[in-house]
Structures are given as C-alpha cells and as structure tokens.
Short mmCIF file of C-alpha atoms in Angstrom, two decimals:
data_model
loop_
_atom_site.label_atom_id
_atom_site.label_comp_id
_atom_site.label_asym_id
_atom_site.label_seq_id
_atom_site.Cartn_x
_atom_site.Cartn_y
_atom_site.Cartn_z
CA MET N 17 2.95 -16.20 -15.41
CA ARG N 18 0.51 -16.86 -18.67
CA ALA N 19 -2.53 -18.30 -17.47
CA ALA N 20 -3.19 -20.32 -20.78
CA LYS N 21 0.87 -21.96 -20.96
CA LEU N 22 1.72 -21.56 -17.21
CA LEU N 23 -1.19 -22.07 -14.73
CA GLY N 24 -2.54 -24.90 -16.37
CA THR N 25 -5.59 -26.17 -14.34
CA PHE N 26 -4.99 -23.47 -12.06
CA THR N 27 -8.60 -21.48 -12.03
CA LEU N 28 -7.86 -19.36 -8.87
CA PHE N 29 -6.42 -16.58 -10.86
CA VAL N 30 -8.77 -15.87 -13.70
CA ALA N 31 -9.27 -12.33 -14.30
CA VAL N 32 -11.84 -11.01 -16.66
CA MET N 33 -11.58 -7.44 -17.80
CA ILE N 34 -14.70 -6.01 -19.26
CA THR N 35 -14.20 -2.32 -20.80
CA GLY N 36 -17.04 0.03 -22.64
CA CYS N 37 -16.19 2.85 -24.70
CA ASN N 38 -17.67 5.47 -26.78
CA LYS N 39 -16.32 8.07 -28.98
CA ASP N 40 -17.65 11.97 -29.45
CA GLU N 41 -16.85 13.53 -32.42
CA ASN N 42 -16.48 16.90 -30.92
CA PRO N 43 -14.24 16.96 -27.90
CA VAL N 44 -14.30 19.69 -25.47
CA ASN N 45 -11.68 20.32 -23.00
CA PRO N 46 -12.22 21.37 -19.53
CA PRO N 47 -9.90 24.27 -18.29
CA GLY N 48 -6.09 22.74 -16.84
CA GLY N 49 -3.18 21.41 -18.59
CA SER N 50 -2.48 18.19 -19.88
CA VAL N 51 -1.35 15.16 -18.31
CA THR N 52 0.31 12.00 -19.88
CA TYR N 53 0.16 8.64 -18.74
CA VAL N 54 3.08 6.12 -19.32
CA GLY N 55 2.28 2.05 -19.80
CA THR N 56 2.61 -0.74 -21.28
CA LEU N 57 0.50 -3.40 -23.77
CA ALA N 58 1.05 -7.64 -24.03
CA ASN N 59 -0.42 -10.39 -25.97
CA PRO N 60 0.88 -13.67 -26.63
CA SER N 61 2.63 -12.30 -29.63
CA GLU N 62 3.71 -8.96 -28.57
CA THR N 63 4.80 -6.40 -25.83
CA GLY N 64 5.62 -2.77 -25.95
CA SER N 65 5.01 0.63 -24.28
CA LEU N 66 2.53 3.13 -24.63
CA ILE N 67 2.00 6.89 -24.34
CA LEU N 68 -1.41 8.56 -23.95
CA THR N 69 -1.43 12.08 -23.48
CA PHE N 70 -4.74 13.81 -22.09
CA ALA N 71 -5.35 17.47 -22.90
CA SER N 72 -6.82 17.72 -19.50
CA ALA N 73 -6.77 15.34 -16.45
CA PRO N 74 -9.23 12.61 -16.78
CA SER N 75 -11.61 11.99 -13.80
CA LYS N 76 -14.75 9.90 -13.59
CA GLN N 77 -18.38 11.84 -12.68
CA ALA N 78 -21.94 11.20 -12.87
CA PRO N 79 -23.52 10.88 -15.98
CA ARG N 80 -25.68 13.81 -16.81
CA ALA N 81 -29.13 13.97 -17.94
CA SER N 82 -28.60 15.65 -21.42
CA ALA N 83 -25.52 13.30 -23.44
CA GLY N 84 -24.72 16.75 -24.84
CA ALA N 85 -23.29 18.21 -21.67
CA ALA N 86 -20.78 15.19 -21.36
CA THR N 87 -17.04 16.33 -21.05
CA VAL N 88 -15.13 14.58 -23.73
CA ILE N 89 -11.32 15.13 -23.78
CA SER N 90 -9.08 14.96 -26.59
CA VAL N 91 -6.30 12.25 -26.49
CA SER N 92 -3.15 11.59 -28.44
CA GLY N 93 -0.11 9.45 -27.89
CA SER N 94 1.81 6.58 -29.25
CA VAL N 95 2.94 2.99 -28.60
CA LYS N 96 6.25 1.24 -29.44
CA ILE N 97 6.58 -2.13 -30.03
CA GLY N 98 9.99 -2.94 -31.03
CA ASP N 99 11.53 -0.35 -33.43
CA THR N 100 8.04 0.74 -34.67
CA THR N 101 6.03 3.50 -33.05
CA ILE N 102 2.62 3.99 -33.98
CA VAL N 103 1.01 7.42 -33.49
CA LEU N 104 -2.34 7.61 -31.70
CA SER N 105 -5.23 9.59 -31.38
CA GLY N 106 -9.18 9.45 -29.84
CA THR N 107 -10.83 10.63 -26.58
CA TYR N 108 -11.91 9.99 -23.18
CA ASN N 109 -15.47 10.51 -22.22
CA THR N 110 -15.86 11.60 -18.48
CA ASP N 111 -19.31 11.18 -18.03
CA THR N 112 -19.29 7.41 -19.37
CA ASP N 113 -15.58 6.73 -18.21
CA SER N 114 -14.67 5.55 -21.58
CA LEU N 115 -11.61 5.67 -23.35
CA ILE N 116 -11.24 4.99 -27.32
CA VAL N 117 -7.66 5.78 -29.17
CA SER N 118 -6.62 4.39 -32.41
CA GLY N 119 -3.69 4.43 -35.13
CA GLY N 120 -1.86 1.56 -37.47
CA ASN N 121 -4.57 -0.62 -37.11
CA TYR N 122 -4.65 -0.67 -33.58
CA THR N 123 -7.56 0.33 -31.38
CA PHE N 124 -7.40 1.07 -27.39
CA ARG N 125 -10.44 1.15 -25.37
CA GLY N 126 -9.98 1.62 -21.51
CA THR N 127 -11.61 3.21 -18.37
CA TYR N 128 -9.94 5.44 -15.17
CA ALA N 129 -9.57 3.98 -11.87
CA ASP N 130 -7.50 5.62 -9.11
CA GLY N 131 -4.85 7.38 -11.41
CA THR N 132 -4.80 3.93 -13.96
CA ILE N 133 -5.95 3.70 -17.25
CA SER N 134 -6.46 0.53 -18.24
CA GLY N 135 -8.14 -1.88 -20.40
CA THR N 136 -7.98 -3.95 -23.90
CA TYR N 137 -6.73 -3.48 -27.29
CA THR N 138 -6.62 -4.59 -30.67
CA GLY N 139 -4.37 -4.82 -33.52
CA PRO N 140 -2.50 -6.60 -36.61
CA HIS N 141 -1.02 -9.37 -33.88
CA GLY N 142 -3.90 -10.24 -31.95
CA SER N 143 -5.73 -8.52 -28.79
CA GLY N 144 -4.11 -7.95 -25.43
CA SER N 145 -4.67 -5.74 -22.40
CA PHE N 146 -2.72 -2.65 -21.37
CA THR N 147 -2.58 -0.36 -18.61
CA ALA N 148 -0.88 3.14 -17.94
CA GLU N 149 0.06 5.31 -14.81
CA VAL N 150 0.14 9.22 -14.64
CA SER N 151 3.64 10.64 -15.29
CA GLY N 152 5.21 13.93 -13.79
CA GLU N 153 3.90 13.70 -10.38
CA GLY N 154 7.65 13.53 -8.50
CA ASP N 155 8.57 9.88 -9.48
CA THR N 156 9.97 8.58 -13.06
CA VAL N 157 7.87 5.94 -14.71
CA LYS N 158 9.99 2.85 -15.99
CA VAL N 159 8.14 0.49 -18.60
CA TYR N 160 9.62 -2.77 -18.72
CA CYS N 161 9.37 -5.63 -21.16
CA GLY N 162 9.63 -9.15 -19.51
CA THR N 163 9.65 -13.05 -20.52
CA TYR N 164 9.52 -16.27 -18.13
CA GLN N 165 10.69 -19.54 -18.21
CA GLN N 166 8.78 -22.40 -16.55
CA THR N 167 11.69 -24.76 -15.16
CA SER N 168 9.17 -27.04 -12.77
CA PRO N 169 7.19 -29.26 -12.90
CA ASP N 170 8.72 -29.38 -16.94
CA THR N 171 10.14 -26.85 -19.35
CA ASN N 172 7.16 -25.99 -21.30
CA GLY N 173 5.83 -22.93 -20.17
CA ALA N 174 7.18 -19.51 -21.49
CA GLY N 175 5.77 -16.24 -22.05
CA ARG N 176 5.71 -12.25 -21.57
CA PHE N 177 4.45 -9.81 -19.14
CA ASN N 178 5.39 -6.14 -19.04
CA LEU N 179 5.96 -4.12 -15.44
CA ILE N 180 5.51 -0.61 -14.58
CA VAL N 181 7.70 0.87 -11.84
CA LYS N 182 6.73 4.18 -10.46
CA GLY N 183 8.90 5.06 -7.61
CA SER N 184 8.41 2.21 -5.19
CA ILE N 185 5.30 0.94 -6.98
CA ILE N 186 4.84 -2.07 -9.26
CA SER N 187 1.90 -2.63 -11.49
CA GLY N 188 1.77 -4.80 -14.46
CA ILE N 189 0.01 -6.83 -17.03
CA THR N 190 0.74 -10.66 -18.41
CA ASP N 191 -0.04 -11.70 -22.09
CA ASP N 192 -3.04 -13.20 -20.82
CA GLY N 193 -4.16 -10.07 -19.02
CA LEU N 194 -3.91 -11.11 -15.46
CA ARG N 195 -2.79 -7.85 -13.24
CA LEU N 196 0.19 -7.67 -11.75
CA ALA N 197 1.24 -5.56 -8.72
CA GLY N 198 4.29 -5.02 -6.37
CA ILE N 199 6.79 -3.24 -4.73
CA VAL N 200 10.67 -2.15 -5.06
CA THR N 201 12.50 -1.98 -1.54
CA GLU N 202 16.31 -2.12 -1.43
CA GLY N 203 16.93 -3.20 -5.05
CA GLU N 204 14.51 -6.05 -4.88
CA VAL N 205 11.18 -6.43 -6.57
CA PHE N 206 8.34 -8.53 -5.16
CA ILE N 207 5.20 -9.18 -7.24
CA HIS N 208 1.83 -10.48 -6.68
CA PHE N 209 -1.50 -10.81 -8.77
CA THR N 210 -3.73 -7.81 -7.98
CA LEU N 211 -6.49 -9.98 -7.13
CA TYR N 212 -4.34 -11.94 -4.06
CA PRO N 213 -2.00 -9.27 -2.60
CA THR N 214 -1.18 -11.46 -0.04
CA ILE N 215 0.31 -14.21 -2.07
CA ASN N 216 3.91 -13.20 -3.56
CA ILE N 217 4.24 -14.90 -6.78
CA ALA N 218 7.65 -13.52 -7.87
CA HIS N 219 10.61 -11.80 -6.38
CA GLY N 220 13.58 -10.06 -8.40
CA VAL N 221 16.82 -8.53 -8.16
CA ILE N 222 17.82 -4.85 -9.95
CA GLU N 223 21.06 -5.40 -11.83
CA GLU N 224 23.50 -2.52 -12.22
CA ASP N 225 22.33 -2.21 -15.88
CA GLY N 226 18.79 -1.77 -14.83
CA SER N 227 17.45 -4.86 -15.98
CA ILE N 228 15.32 -7.43 -13.25
CA VAL N 229 16.10 -11.10 -12.94
CA GLY N 230 14.34 -13.39 -10.50
CA THR N 231 12.33 -16.34 -10.10
CA TYR N 232 8.35 -17.27 -9.71
CA SER N 233 6.46 -19.60 -8.06
CA VAL N 234 2.76 -20.28 -8.49
CA PRO N 235 0.48 -22.34 -6.94
CA VAL N 236 -1.72 -24.41 -8.72
CA GLU N 237 -4.03 -27.30 -7.87
CA SER N 238 -1.69 -30.24 -8.53
CA GLY N 239 1.48 -28.17 -6.75
CA THR N 240 3.56 -25.29 -7.82
CA VAL N 241 4.77 -24.15 -11.12
CA SER N 242 7.99 -22.07 -10.89
CA GLY N 243 10.63 -20.74 -13.07
CA THR N 244 12.96 -17.94 -13.76
CA TRP N 245 12.15 -14.45 -15.49
CA GLU N 246 13.75 -11.53 -16.69
CA ALA N 247 12.62 -8.06 -17.54
CA HIS N 248 14.56 -5.22 -19.59
CA ILE N 249 13.37 -1.31 -19.90
CA CYS N 250 11.29 -1.40 -23.16
CA GLN N 251 11.09 2.58 -23.02
#
C-alpha cells in the first residue's frame, strides 16, 4: 500500500497533499460545546493514534474583510506512538481553514472538510500525514495500526498504514500519505483508494479479538502487486 516500496511504477494513485496553516496568538471561541476528533498518523518510520479536542465545533466560512474578526478556536490533544503519549496544543482558524497544533517536537498542520480533519505533520522521526474523524455522534471511533507484506511479484515490499473505523465507515492513510476509504459489512472490510472509489484494493476479516487480517491486490503498469496485511487497535 505504500507507493515508494509497494506500488513501484504505479503512477495512477499518486496523492499530493497540500495544506496551508496560520496561527493566531489570541483564540476567541464561539459559543458551543467542545468537539473531539479521533484519528491516526503515519510515515515510513512510525504509526500512532491522535486525539484533538476543539473548544467549539470547527467549520469553514468565507474570509472576513478584517483579519482581526477571524474566529480562532483553541485546540488541545495528544498523540500516542507506542507507549509514548505527547501533549499537543494549538488553534484552528475558521476563516483561513487552518489548523496548527504542536508539542514534543511534533507539529500538525491541517484543514477541515466534511467532518474530517486531515493534513501533514513533522516530528523527530520525519514527516507524514494524519487524518481524524469526529467522535461522540453515536458511532464509536476505533483506530487501527496496520502493516502489510508483499507476496507477489516478490517479497521485498512492506510498510505501514492506519485505519479509522467509525460505525460501518472506514477511512485511513498509508505511510506515504495515500488516502484510504472503505466499509465494514458483516464482519468483513473492503478498502479502496479515495481517488478511485470503484476499485477495491484490499479485503479483510475482523477477528474475535478485534484485529483485522486480509489480503490486497493493487493494479500497476506491469500487472498486479499483491500481499497480506493485518491491523490491530492502536488506541
């Protein structure tokens, strides 16, 4: 699932992620309760889970004539990588649709779209991507940390990816920043790249312990790259 190792000459599924962010030193939170997003991060060296709590619900709005009139929401949270938990803090600007939070030498920059917060991050182990879904709206959000192993045409490809399961809906990200999506139905999962929703690339089965195991098959210019994968709850 990782373009650099797994996809090789496969140029069809190249995702470019561009996010712009600004930070306001004086957050002003509009009325309303806090909203928590639960998500995941990944790069070639690490995967983990992410929690971001907005003092009020984020939303995009048209830029105002006066920059001083911007609504800037304070954001707190944490990132967990292995047994290490790092505290984060920062802001989200509704006018510029820009999130920036940092802590423990990590900095996350992202945007809001259709109930999802996503973007890129930098940290001690390099740069990567993250995505998070709103929690507490009736469906439990589960974060899975996964690995894959190529079995054909060779066994050299291996990497990491993460999944977010909210009810029957799956979103996710690979360690190269490729976005994943899919569904859960009757104990099975079906996954595709978000850029090409009609092409399922992976299938899995949810085990009794909550883990997911499965296989993948990705079309490339020279044929098909396939292998096995597994994912375990990382939060």
